[in-house]
XYZ file of C-alpha atoms in Angstrom:
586
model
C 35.965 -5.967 3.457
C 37.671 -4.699 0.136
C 40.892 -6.183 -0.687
C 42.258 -6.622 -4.299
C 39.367 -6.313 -6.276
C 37.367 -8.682 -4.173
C 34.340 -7.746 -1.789
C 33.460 -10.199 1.530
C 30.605 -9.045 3.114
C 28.171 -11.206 5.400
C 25.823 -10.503 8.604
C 27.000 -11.470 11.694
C 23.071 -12.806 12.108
C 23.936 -15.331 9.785
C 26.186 -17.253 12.209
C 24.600 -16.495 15.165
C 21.659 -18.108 14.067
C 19.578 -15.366 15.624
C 16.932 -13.528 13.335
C 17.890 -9.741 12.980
C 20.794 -10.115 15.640
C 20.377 -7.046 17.769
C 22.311 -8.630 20.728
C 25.600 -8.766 19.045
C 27.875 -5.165 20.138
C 30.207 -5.767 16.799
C 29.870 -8.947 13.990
C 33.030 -10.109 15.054
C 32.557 -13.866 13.699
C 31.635 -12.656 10.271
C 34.521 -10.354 10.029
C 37.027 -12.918 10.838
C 35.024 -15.324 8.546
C 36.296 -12.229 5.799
C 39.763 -12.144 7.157
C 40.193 -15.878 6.727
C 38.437 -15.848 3.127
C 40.636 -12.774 1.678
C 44.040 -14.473 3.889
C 44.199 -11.000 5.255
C 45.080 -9.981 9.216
C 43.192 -6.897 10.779
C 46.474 -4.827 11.251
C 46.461 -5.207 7.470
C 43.278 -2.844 6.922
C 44.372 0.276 5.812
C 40.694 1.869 6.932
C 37.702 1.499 8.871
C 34.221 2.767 8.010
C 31.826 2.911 11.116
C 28.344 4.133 11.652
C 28.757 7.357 13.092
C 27.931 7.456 16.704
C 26.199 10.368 19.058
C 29.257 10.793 21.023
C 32.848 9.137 19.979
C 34.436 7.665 23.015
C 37.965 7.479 21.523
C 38.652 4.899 24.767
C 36.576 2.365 24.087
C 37.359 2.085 20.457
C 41.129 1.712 21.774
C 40.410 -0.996 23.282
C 38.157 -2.808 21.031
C 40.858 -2.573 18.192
C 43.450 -3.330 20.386
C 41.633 -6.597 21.359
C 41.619 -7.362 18.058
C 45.341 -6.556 17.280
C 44.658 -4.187 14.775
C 46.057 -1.662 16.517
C 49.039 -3.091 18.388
C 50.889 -0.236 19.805
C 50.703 1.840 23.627
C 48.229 3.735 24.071
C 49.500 6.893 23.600
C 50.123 6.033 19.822
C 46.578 5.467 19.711
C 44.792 8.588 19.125
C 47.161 9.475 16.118
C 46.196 6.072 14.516
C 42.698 6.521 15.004
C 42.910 9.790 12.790
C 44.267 8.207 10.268
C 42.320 4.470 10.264
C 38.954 5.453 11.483
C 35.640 6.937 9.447
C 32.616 7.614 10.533
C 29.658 8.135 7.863
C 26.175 8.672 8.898
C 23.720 5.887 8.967
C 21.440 7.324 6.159
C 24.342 7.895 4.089
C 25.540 4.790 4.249
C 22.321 3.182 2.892
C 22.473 5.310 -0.086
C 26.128 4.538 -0.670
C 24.934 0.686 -0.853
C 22.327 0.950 -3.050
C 24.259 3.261 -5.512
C 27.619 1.064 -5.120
C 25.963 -2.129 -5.830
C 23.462 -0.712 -8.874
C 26.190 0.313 -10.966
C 24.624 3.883 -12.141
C 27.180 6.520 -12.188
C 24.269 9.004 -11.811
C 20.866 9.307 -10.189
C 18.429 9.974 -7.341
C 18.365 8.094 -4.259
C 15.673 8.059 -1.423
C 16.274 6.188 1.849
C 13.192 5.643 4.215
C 13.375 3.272 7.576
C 12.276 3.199 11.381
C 14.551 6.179 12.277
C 18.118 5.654 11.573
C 20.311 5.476 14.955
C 21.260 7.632 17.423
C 24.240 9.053 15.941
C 21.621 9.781 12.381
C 17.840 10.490 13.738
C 16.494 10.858 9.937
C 13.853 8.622 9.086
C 14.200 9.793 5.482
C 16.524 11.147 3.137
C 16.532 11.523 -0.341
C 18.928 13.596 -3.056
C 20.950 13.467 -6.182
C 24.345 11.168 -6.300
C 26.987 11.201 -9.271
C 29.796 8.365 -8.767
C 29.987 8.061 -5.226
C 29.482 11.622 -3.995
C 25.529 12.271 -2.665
C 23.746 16.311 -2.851
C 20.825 16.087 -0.106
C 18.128 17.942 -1.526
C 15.982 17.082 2.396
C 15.850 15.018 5.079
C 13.400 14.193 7.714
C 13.830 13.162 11.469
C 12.732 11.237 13.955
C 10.334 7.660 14.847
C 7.171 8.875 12.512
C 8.682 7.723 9.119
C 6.340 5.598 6.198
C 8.326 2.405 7.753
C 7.131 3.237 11.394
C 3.455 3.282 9.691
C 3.939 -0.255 8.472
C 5.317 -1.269 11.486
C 2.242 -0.671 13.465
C 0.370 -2.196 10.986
C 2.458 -5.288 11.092
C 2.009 -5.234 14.843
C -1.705 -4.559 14.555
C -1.811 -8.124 12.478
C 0.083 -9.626 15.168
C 3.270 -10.167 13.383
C 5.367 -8.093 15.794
C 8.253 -6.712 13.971
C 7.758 -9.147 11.073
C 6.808 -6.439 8.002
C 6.990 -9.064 5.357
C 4.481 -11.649 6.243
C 2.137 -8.693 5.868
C 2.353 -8.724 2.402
C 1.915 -12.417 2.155
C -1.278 -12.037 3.948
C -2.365 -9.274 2.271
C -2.914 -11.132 -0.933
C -5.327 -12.802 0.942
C -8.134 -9.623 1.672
C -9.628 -6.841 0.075
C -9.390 -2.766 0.207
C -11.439 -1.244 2.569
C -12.655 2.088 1.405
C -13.791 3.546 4.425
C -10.421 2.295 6.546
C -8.490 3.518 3.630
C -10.046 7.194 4.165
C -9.400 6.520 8.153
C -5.353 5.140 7.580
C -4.558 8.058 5.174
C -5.698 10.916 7.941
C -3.094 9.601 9.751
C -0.039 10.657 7.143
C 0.727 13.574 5.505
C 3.269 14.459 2.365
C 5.371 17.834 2.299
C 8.155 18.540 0.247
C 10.567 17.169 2.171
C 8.848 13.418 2.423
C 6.709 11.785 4.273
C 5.102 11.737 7.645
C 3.740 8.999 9.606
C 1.549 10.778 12.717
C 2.082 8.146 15.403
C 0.388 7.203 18.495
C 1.562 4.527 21.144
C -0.537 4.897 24.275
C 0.567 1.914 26.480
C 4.016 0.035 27.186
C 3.834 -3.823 27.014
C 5.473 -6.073 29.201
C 7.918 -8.803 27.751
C 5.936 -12.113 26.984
C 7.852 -14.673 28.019
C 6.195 -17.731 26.414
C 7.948 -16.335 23.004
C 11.171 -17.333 24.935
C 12.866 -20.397 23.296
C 16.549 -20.582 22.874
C 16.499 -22.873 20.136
C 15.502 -19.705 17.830
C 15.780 -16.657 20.082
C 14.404 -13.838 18.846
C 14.479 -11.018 21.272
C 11.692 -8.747 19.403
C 9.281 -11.591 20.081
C 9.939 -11.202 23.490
C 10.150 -7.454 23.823
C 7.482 -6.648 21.741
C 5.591 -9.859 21.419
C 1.979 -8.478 23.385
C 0.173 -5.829 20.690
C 0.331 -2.612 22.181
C -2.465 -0.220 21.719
C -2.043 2.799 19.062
C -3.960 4.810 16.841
C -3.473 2.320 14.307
C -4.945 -0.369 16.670
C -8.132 1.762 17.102
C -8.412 2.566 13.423
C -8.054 -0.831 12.306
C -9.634 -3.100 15.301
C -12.763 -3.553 13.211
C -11.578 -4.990 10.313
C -10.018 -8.692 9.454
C -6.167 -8.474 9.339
C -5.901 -9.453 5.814
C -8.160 -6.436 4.523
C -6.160 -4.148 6.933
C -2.663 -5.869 5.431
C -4.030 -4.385 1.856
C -5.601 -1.694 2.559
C -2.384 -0.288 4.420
C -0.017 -1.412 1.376
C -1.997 0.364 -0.853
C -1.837 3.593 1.030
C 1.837 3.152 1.590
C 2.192 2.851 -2.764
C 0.418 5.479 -3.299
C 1.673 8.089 -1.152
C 5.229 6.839 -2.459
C 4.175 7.583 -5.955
C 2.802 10.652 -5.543
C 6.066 12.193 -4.017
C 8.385 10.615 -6.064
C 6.670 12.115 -9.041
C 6.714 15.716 -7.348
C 10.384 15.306 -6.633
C 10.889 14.306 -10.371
C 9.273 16.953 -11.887
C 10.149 19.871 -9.989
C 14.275 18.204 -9.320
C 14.611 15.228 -11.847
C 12.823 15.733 -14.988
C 15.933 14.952 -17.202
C 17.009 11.768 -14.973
C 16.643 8.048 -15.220
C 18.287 6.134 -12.390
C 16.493 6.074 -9.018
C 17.915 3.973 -6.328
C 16.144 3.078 -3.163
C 17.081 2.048 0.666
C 16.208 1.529 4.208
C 13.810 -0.998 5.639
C 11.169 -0.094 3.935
C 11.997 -1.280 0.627
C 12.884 -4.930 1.778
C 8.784 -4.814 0.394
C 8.392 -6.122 -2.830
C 4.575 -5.230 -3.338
C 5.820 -1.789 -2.678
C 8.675 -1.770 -4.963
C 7.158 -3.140 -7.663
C 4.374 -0.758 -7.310
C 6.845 2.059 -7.657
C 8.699 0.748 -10.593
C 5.511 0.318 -12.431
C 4.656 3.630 -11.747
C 7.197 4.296 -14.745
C 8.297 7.677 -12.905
C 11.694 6.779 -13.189
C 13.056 4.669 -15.906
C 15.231 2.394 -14.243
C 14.482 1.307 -10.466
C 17.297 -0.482 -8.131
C 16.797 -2.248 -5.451
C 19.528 -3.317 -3.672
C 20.252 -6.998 -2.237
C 20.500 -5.686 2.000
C 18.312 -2.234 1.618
C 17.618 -2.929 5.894
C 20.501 -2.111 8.741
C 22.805 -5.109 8.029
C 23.812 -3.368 4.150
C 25.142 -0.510 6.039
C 28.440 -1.989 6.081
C 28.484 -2.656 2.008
C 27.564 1.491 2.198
C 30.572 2.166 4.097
C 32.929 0.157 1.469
C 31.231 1.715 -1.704
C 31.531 4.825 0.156
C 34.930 5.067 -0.589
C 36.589 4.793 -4.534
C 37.210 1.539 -4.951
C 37.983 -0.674 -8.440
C 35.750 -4.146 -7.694
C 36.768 -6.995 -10.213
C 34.672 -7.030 -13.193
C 33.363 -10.658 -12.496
C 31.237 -9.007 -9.598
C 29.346 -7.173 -12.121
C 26.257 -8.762 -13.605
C 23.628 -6.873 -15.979
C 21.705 -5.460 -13.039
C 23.783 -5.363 -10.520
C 26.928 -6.309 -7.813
C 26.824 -10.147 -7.675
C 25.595 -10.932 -3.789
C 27.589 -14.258 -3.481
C 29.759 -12.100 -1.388
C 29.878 -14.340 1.913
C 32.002 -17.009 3.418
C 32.779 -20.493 1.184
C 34.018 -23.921 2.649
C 36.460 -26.113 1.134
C 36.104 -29.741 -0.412
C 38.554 -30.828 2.556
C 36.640 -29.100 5.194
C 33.648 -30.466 4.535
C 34.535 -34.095 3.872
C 35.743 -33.934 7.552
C 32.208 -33.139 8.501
C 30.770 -35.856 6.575
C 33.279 -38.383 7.923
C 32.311 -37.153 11.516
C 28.839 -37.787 10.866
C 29.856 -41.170 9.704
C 27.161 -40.519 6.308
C 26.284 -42.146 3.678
C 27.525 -40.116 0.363
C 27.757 -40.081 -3.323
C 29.830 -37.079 -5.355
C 27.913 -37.300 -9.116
C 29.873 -36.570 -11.712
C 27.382 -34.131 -13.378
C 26.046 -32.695 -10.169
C 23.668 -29.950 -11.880
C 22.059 -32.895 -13.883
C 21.715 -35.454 -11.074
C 19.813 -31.916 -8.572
C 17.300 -31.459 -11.532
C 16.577 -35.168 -11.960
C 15.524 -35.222 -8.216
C 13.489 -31.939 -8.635
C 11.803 -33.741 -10.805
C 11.312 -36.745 -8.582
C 9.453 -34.116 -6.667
C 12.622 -34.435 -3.874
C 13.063 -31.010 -1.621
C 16.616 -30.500 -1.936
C 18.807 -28.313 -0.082
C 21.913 -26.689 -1.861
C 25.029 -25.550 -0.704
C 27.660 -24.683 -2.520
C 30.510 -22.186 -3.343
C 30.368 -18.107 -1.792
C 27.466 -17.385 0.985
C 25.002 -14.783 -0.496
C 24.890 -11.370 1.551
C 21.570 -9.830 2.122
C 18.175 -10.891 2.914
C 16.963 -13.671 0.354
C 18.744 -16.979 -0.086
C 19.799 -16.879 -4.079
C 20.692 -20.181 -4.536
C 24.121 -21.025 -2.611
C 22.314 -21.445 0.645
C 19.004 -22.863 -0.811
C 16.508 -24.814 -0.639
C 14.781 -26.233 -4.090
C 11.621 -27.530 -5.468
C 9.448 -28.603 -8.370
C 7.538 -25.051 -9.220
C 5.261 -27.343 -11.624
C 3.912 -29.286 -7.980
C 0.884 -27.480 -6.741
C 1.888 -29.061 -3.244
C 5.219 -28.034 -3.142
C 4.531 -24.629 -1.376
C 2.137 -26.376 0.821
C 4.600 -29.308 1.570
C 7.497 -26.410 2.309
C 5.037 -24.155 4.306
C 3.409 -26.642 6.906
C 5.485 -29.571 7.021
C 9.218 -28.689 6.086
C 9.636 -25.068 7.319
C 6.864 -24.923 9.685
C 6.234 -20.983 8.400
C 3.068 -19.110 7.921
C 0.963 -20.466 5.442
C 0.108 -18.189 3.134
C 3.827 -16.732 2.733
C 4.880 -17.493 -1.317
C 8.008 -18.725 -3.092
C 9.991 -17.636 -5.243
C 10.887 -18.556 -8.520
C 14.327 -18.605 -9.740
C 14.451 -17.863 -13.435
C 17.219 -18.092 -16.336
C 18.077 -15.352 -17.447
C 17.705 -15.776 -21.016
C 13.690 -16.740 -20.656
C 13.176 -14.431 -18.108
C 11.415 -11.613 -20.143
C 8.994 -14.228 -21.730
C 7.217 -14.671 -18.473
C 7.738 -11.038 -16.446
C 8.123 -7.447 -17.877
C 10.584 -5.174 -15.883
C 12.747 -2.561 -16.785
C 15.464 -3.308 -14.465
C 14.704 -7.434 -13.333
C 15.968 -7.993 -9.622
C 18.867 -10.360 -9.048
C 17.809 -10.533 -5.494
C 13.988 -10.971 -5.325
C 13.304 -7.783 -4.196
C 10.296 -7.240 -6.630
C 6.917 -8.909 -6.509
C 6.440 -9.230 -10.478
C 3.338 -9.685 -12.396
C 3.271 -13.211 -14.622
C 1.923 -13.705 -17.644
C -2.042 -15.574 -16.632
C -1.672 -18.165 -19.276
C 1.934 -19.692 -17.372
C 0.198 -19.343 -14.070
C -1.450 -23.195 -14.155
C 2.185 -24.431 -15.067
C 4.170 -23.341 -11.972
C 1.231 -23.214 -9.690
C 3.406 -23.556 -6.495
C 5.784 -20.524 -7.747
C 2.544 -17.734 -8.361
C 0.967 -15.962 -5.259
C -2.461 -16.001 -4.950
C -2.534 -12.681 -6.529
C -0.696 -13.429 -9.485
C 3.034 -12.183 -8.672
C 5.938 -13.861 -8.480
C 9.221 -12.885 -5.987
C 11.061 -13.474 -9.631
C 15.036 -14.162 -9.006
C 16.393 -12.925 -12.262
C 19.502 -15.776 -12.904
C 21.930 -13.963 -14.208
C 24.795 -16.740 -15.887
C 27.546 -15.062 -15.321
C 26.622 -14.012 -11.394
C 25.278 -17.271 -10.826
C 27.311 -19.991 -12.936
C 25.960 -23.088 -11.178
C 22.466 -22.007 -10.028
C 22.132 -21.427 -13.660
C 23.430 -24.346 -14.726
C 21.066 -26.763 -12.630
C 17.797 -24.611 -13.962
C 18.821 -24.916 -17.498
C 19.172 -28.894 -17.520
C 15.757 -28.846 -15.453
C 14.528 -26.693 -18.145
C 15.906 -29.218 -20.804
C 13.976 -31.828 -19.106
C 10.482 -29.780 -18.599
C 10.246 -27.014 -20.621
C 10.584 -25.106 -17.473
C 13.007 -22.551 -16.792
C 13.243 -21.908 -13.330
C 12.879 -23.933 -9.760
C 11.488 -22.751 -6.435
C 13.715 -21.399 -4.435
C 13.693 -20.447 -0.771
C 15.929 -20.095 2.332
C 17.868 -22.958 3.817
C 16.348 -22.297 7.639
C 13.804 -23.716 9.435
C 11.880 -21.422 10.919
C 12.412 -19.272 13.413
C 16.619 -19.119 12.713
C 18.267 -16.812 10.179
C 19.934 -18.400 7.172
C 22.188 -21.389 7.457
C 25.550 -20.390 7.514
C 28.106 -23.333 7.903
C 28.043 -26.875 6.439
C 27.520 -28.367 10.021
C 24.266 -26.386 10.182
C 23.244 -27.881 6.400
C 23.996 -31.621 7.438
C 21.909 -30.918 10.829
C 19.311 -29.286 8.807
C 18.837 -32.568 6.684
C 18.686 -35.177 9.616
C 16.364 -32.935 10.822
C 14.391 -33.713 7.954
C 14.282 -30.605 6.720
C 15.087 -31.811 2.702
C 15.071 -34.773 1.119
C 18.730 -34.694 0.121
C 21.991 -32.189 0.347
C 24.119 -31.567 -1.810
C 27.065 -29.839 -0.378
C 29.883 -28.740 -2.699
C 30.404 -32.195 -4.535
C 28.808 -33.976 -2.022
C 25.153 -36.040 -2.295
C 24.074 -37.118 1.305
C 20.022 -38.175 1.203
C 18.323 -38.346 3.874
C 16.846 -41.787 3.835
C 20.245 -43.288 2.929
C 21.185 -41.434 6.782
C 18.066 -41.873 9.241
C 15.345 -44.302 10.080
C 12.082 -42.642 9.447
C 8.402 -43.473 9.271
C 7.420 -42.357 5.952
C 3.661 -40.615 6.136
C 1.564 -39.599 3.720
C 1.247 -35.508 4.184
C -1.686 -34.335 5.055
C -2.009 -30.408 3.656
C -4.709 -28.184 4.884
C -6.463 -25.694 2.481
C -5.314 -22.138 2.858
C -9.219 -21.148 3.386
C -9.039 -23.140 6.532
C -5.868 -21.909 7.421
C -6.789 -18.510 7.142
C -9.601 -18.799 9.150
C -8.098 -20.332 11.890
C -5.649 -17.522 11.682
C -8.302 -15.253 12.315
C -9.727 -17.296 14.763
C -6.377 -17.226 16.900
C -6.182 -13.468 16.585
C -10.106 -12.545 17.731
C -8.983 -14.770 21.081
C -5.526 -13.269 21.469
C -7.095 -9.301 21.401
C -10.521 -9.618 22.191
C -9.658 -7.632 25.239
C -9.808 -4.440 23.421
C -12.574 -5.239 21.283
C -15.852 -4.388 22.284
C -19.038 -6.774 22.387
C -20.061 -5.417 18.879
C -16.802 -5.632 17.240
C -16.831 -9.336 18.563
C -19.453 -10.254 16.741
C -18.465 -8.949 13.680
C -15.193 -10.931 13.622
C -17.328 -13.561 14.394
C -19.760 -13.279 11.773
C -16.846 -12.640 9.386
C -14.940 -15.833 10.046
C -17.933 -17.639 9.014
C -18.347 -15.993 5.981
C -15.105 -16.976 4.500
């Protein structure tokens, strides 16, 4: 929603509490969550930007925005009003129009690549030259056989389901292949108009039901949680998931830097902005692998590049004037999202009869208990939109603490072991530790750290070296900045870990009820919300016990243990026994 100056934007999967919400028809809750921020009514918006559909039933959008009275005449009135109020854009289009709205260029290239689009938009691809907010296609492609769709299988193949990023988390964790390498790359093919993912699916699995749990319902779990066998699945099935997750990424890089140079030589030789969207970029291995390419001088990466961003597209879509305090050196500011007030929430803490302190210097009092190696969990001011928590709907930790990720990864969050953290850095010191052209404000790049800072934020530094760097820009992010700087003053150190306020399986924490639940669930150690200090032990009776961590080498292979049981089925005798054999040798 645009209204004065101001931008609300949020994903309705957010509130729902259901990861990548596909169940939802319209997000209703988050755009009344908008309404109530700006103090705006629906009959107030002046027009509506929609996803263009297949086939516009002009009936069942009269309804739908007569149910929610922003259309509030007969019927008959109806069709004239839609003329006027309604837009539709297509779906790749509106990916490029939130990538170029939110990067500030006034002119570059863009290049959109994800599963497919929708059914109203069946490119895959789509890729052109934009000045201010008016795109040239220069070509398209269409259908399910995309770059993304290749990932996809490969996520599936490492028995992630629809999960793309763990794949890069694991793939830090195995080697390239050559000989799969040469297999995987028979299977796409580059032309001049992008590239081409030859897919084969030759079975339809049935839902699983044991992935059914309403606590955290995620319906691709269920609908796709059995592997289904492809020609990626015979390709890969005799080689360790880890070695596949690289070898794939690789391929994926390279065939992305091959085109992009082709497109900028023969189309773009005098340009320097490049902007990117779709799914497929929500990969930052891949995008930093592009930017370092150097093909393009400056590379943007926008904070929502998947589905829910389309939205933000359809707003930046249109000319708009945005106030200048959403404007930060590389980029729209994200903190776009719902905020809470000081009276709202002190009625939640009341009807949790808690225990509760307000600090008077609140940034100082978060970094002391960083450094009292505390987890904390922040939440405070404007929700951030898009898919990385950036440190309004946080949780913190010591980056200094080898155990930190550990302690976050098995105990707290209960994710995948060998997914990293991310490192939120000031802004100021950020180029001592990273080099990038164009740092991300939203984590979307995997950045290379200097080796020799490496031993001093142990728990912030993949395995192979990169850091999901959160570039902290002051003015964006007044008060996240504020509580690394006095930690810095403290340790020399200027950044914290920073990851989402979830446990696992749910999307983002949305309200404040969900952040106090969240803590007596002993999620973090303490909250602060807004001015608020509630810690845990000062709430709930708890046996304190000494964590016990396991080592990511026995994690792994027990990974790989539970994957040889799960699709030994398709595996011959042979192929058994080199799993086998391969376990034992790491």
């Amino acid at each position: 929603i645009f209204y004065k100056g101001k931008i609300y934007s949020y994903e309705e999967a957010k509130i729902t509490s259901v990861k990548n919400d596909g169940t939802t028809l319209f997000p209703e809750r988050s755009l009344f969550l908008g309404f109530k921020e700006l103090g705006i009514l629906p009959k107030n918006v002046d027009l509506w930007v929609l996803p263009k559909p297949s086939k516009i039933d002009v009936s069942k959008l009269y309804l739908f925005f007569s149910f929610i009275k922003a259309f509030n005449g007969p019927r008959k009135k109806f069709d004239n009003w839609f003329k006027k109020k309604i837009l539709f854009i297509r779906h790749q289009d509106l990916h490029a129009h939130q990538a170029i709205g939110g990067s500030g260029f006034k002119k570059g290239v863009y290049y959109n690549i994800d599963g497919g689009g929708d059914f109203g938009d069946r490119r895959h691809s789509s890729w052109g030259e934009f000045k201010a907010n008016k795109l040239k296609e220069f070509k398209s492609l269409k259908g399910l056989n995309s770059l993304a769709n290749f990932h996809s299988f490969i996520t599936e193949f490492c028995g992630f389901h629809v999960e793309n990023g763990k794949v890069s988390g694991l793939a830090s964790y195995g080697k390239v292949i050559p000989e799969l390498k040469k297999k995987l790359e028979k299977t796409i093919k580059v032309s001049d108009a992008g590239i081409i993912f030859e897919r084969k699916r030759y079975n339809i699995t049935d839902p699983d039901m044991s992935k059914m749990n309403c606590d955290s319902y995620d319906r691709t779990k269920i609908l796709r949680g059995k592997m289904s066998y492809t020609n990626i699945f015979k390709i890969c099935k005799g080689y360790l998931p880890q070695d596949t997750a690289i070898t794939a990424e690789q391929i994926i890089s390279e065939k992305l830097i091959y085109f992009l140079k082709k497109i900028k030589k023969k189309y773009f030789n005098k340009i320097n902005n490049i902007v990117f969207s779709g799914g497929l970029f929500l990969n930052v291995k891949i995008n930093n692998d592009v930017e370092k390419a150097k093909i393009f001088k400056n590379c943007f990466f926008p904070m929502s590049p998947s589905d829910s961003g389309l939205s933000l597209g359809g707003l930046f879509s249109q000319k708009i004037k945005i106030n200048r305090n959403l404007i930060g050196t590389y980029g729209l500011s994200p903190l776009l999202g719902p905020s809470f007030t000081e009276k709202e929430i002190f009625k939640l803490i009341k009807n949790f009869d808690l225990n509760y302190s307000k600090p008077k210097k609140i940034a100082k009092d978060i970094s002391a208990e960083l450094q009292k190696q505390k987890i904390v969990g922040i939440f405070n001011g404007k929700a951030e939109f898009g898919q990385r928590s950036l440190g309004s709907r946080s949780i913190l930790a010591d980056p200094r603490n080898r155990f930190s990720k550990n302690r976050l990864n098995q105990k707290i969050k209960k994710r995948d072991w060998f997914m990293p953290f991310a490192p939120a850095v000031l802004d100021n010191k950020f180029a001592k530790y990273f080099e990038s052209n164009y740092p991300s404000m939203y984590m979307q790049k995997a950045e290379k750290i200097e080796k020799k800072y490496i031993k001093t934020i142990p728990s912030a530094v993949h395995i192979n070296g990169t850091c999901r760097a959160q570039y902290v820009d002051r003015k964006i992010f007044p008060f996240f900045w504020k509580i690394i700087n006095e930690f810095y003053k403290k340790t020399s150190v200027p950044m914290v870990l920073n990851t989402s306020f979830n446990r696992h399986g749910i999307s983002t924490i949305s309200s404040p009820r969900q952040a106090i639940q969240h803590l007596l669930e002993g999620n973090v150690d303490l909250l602060y919300i807004e001015s608020y200090k509630i810690e845990l032990l000062k709430n709930r009776k708890i046996n304190i016990k000494q964590d016990q961590l396991e080592k990511e080498e026995d994690l792994l292979k027990q990974d790989n243990k539970k994957w040889l049981e799960k699709y030994k089925k398709y595996l011959t005798k042979s192929e058994i026994m080199f799993y086998k054999k391969s376990l034992y040798a790491i």
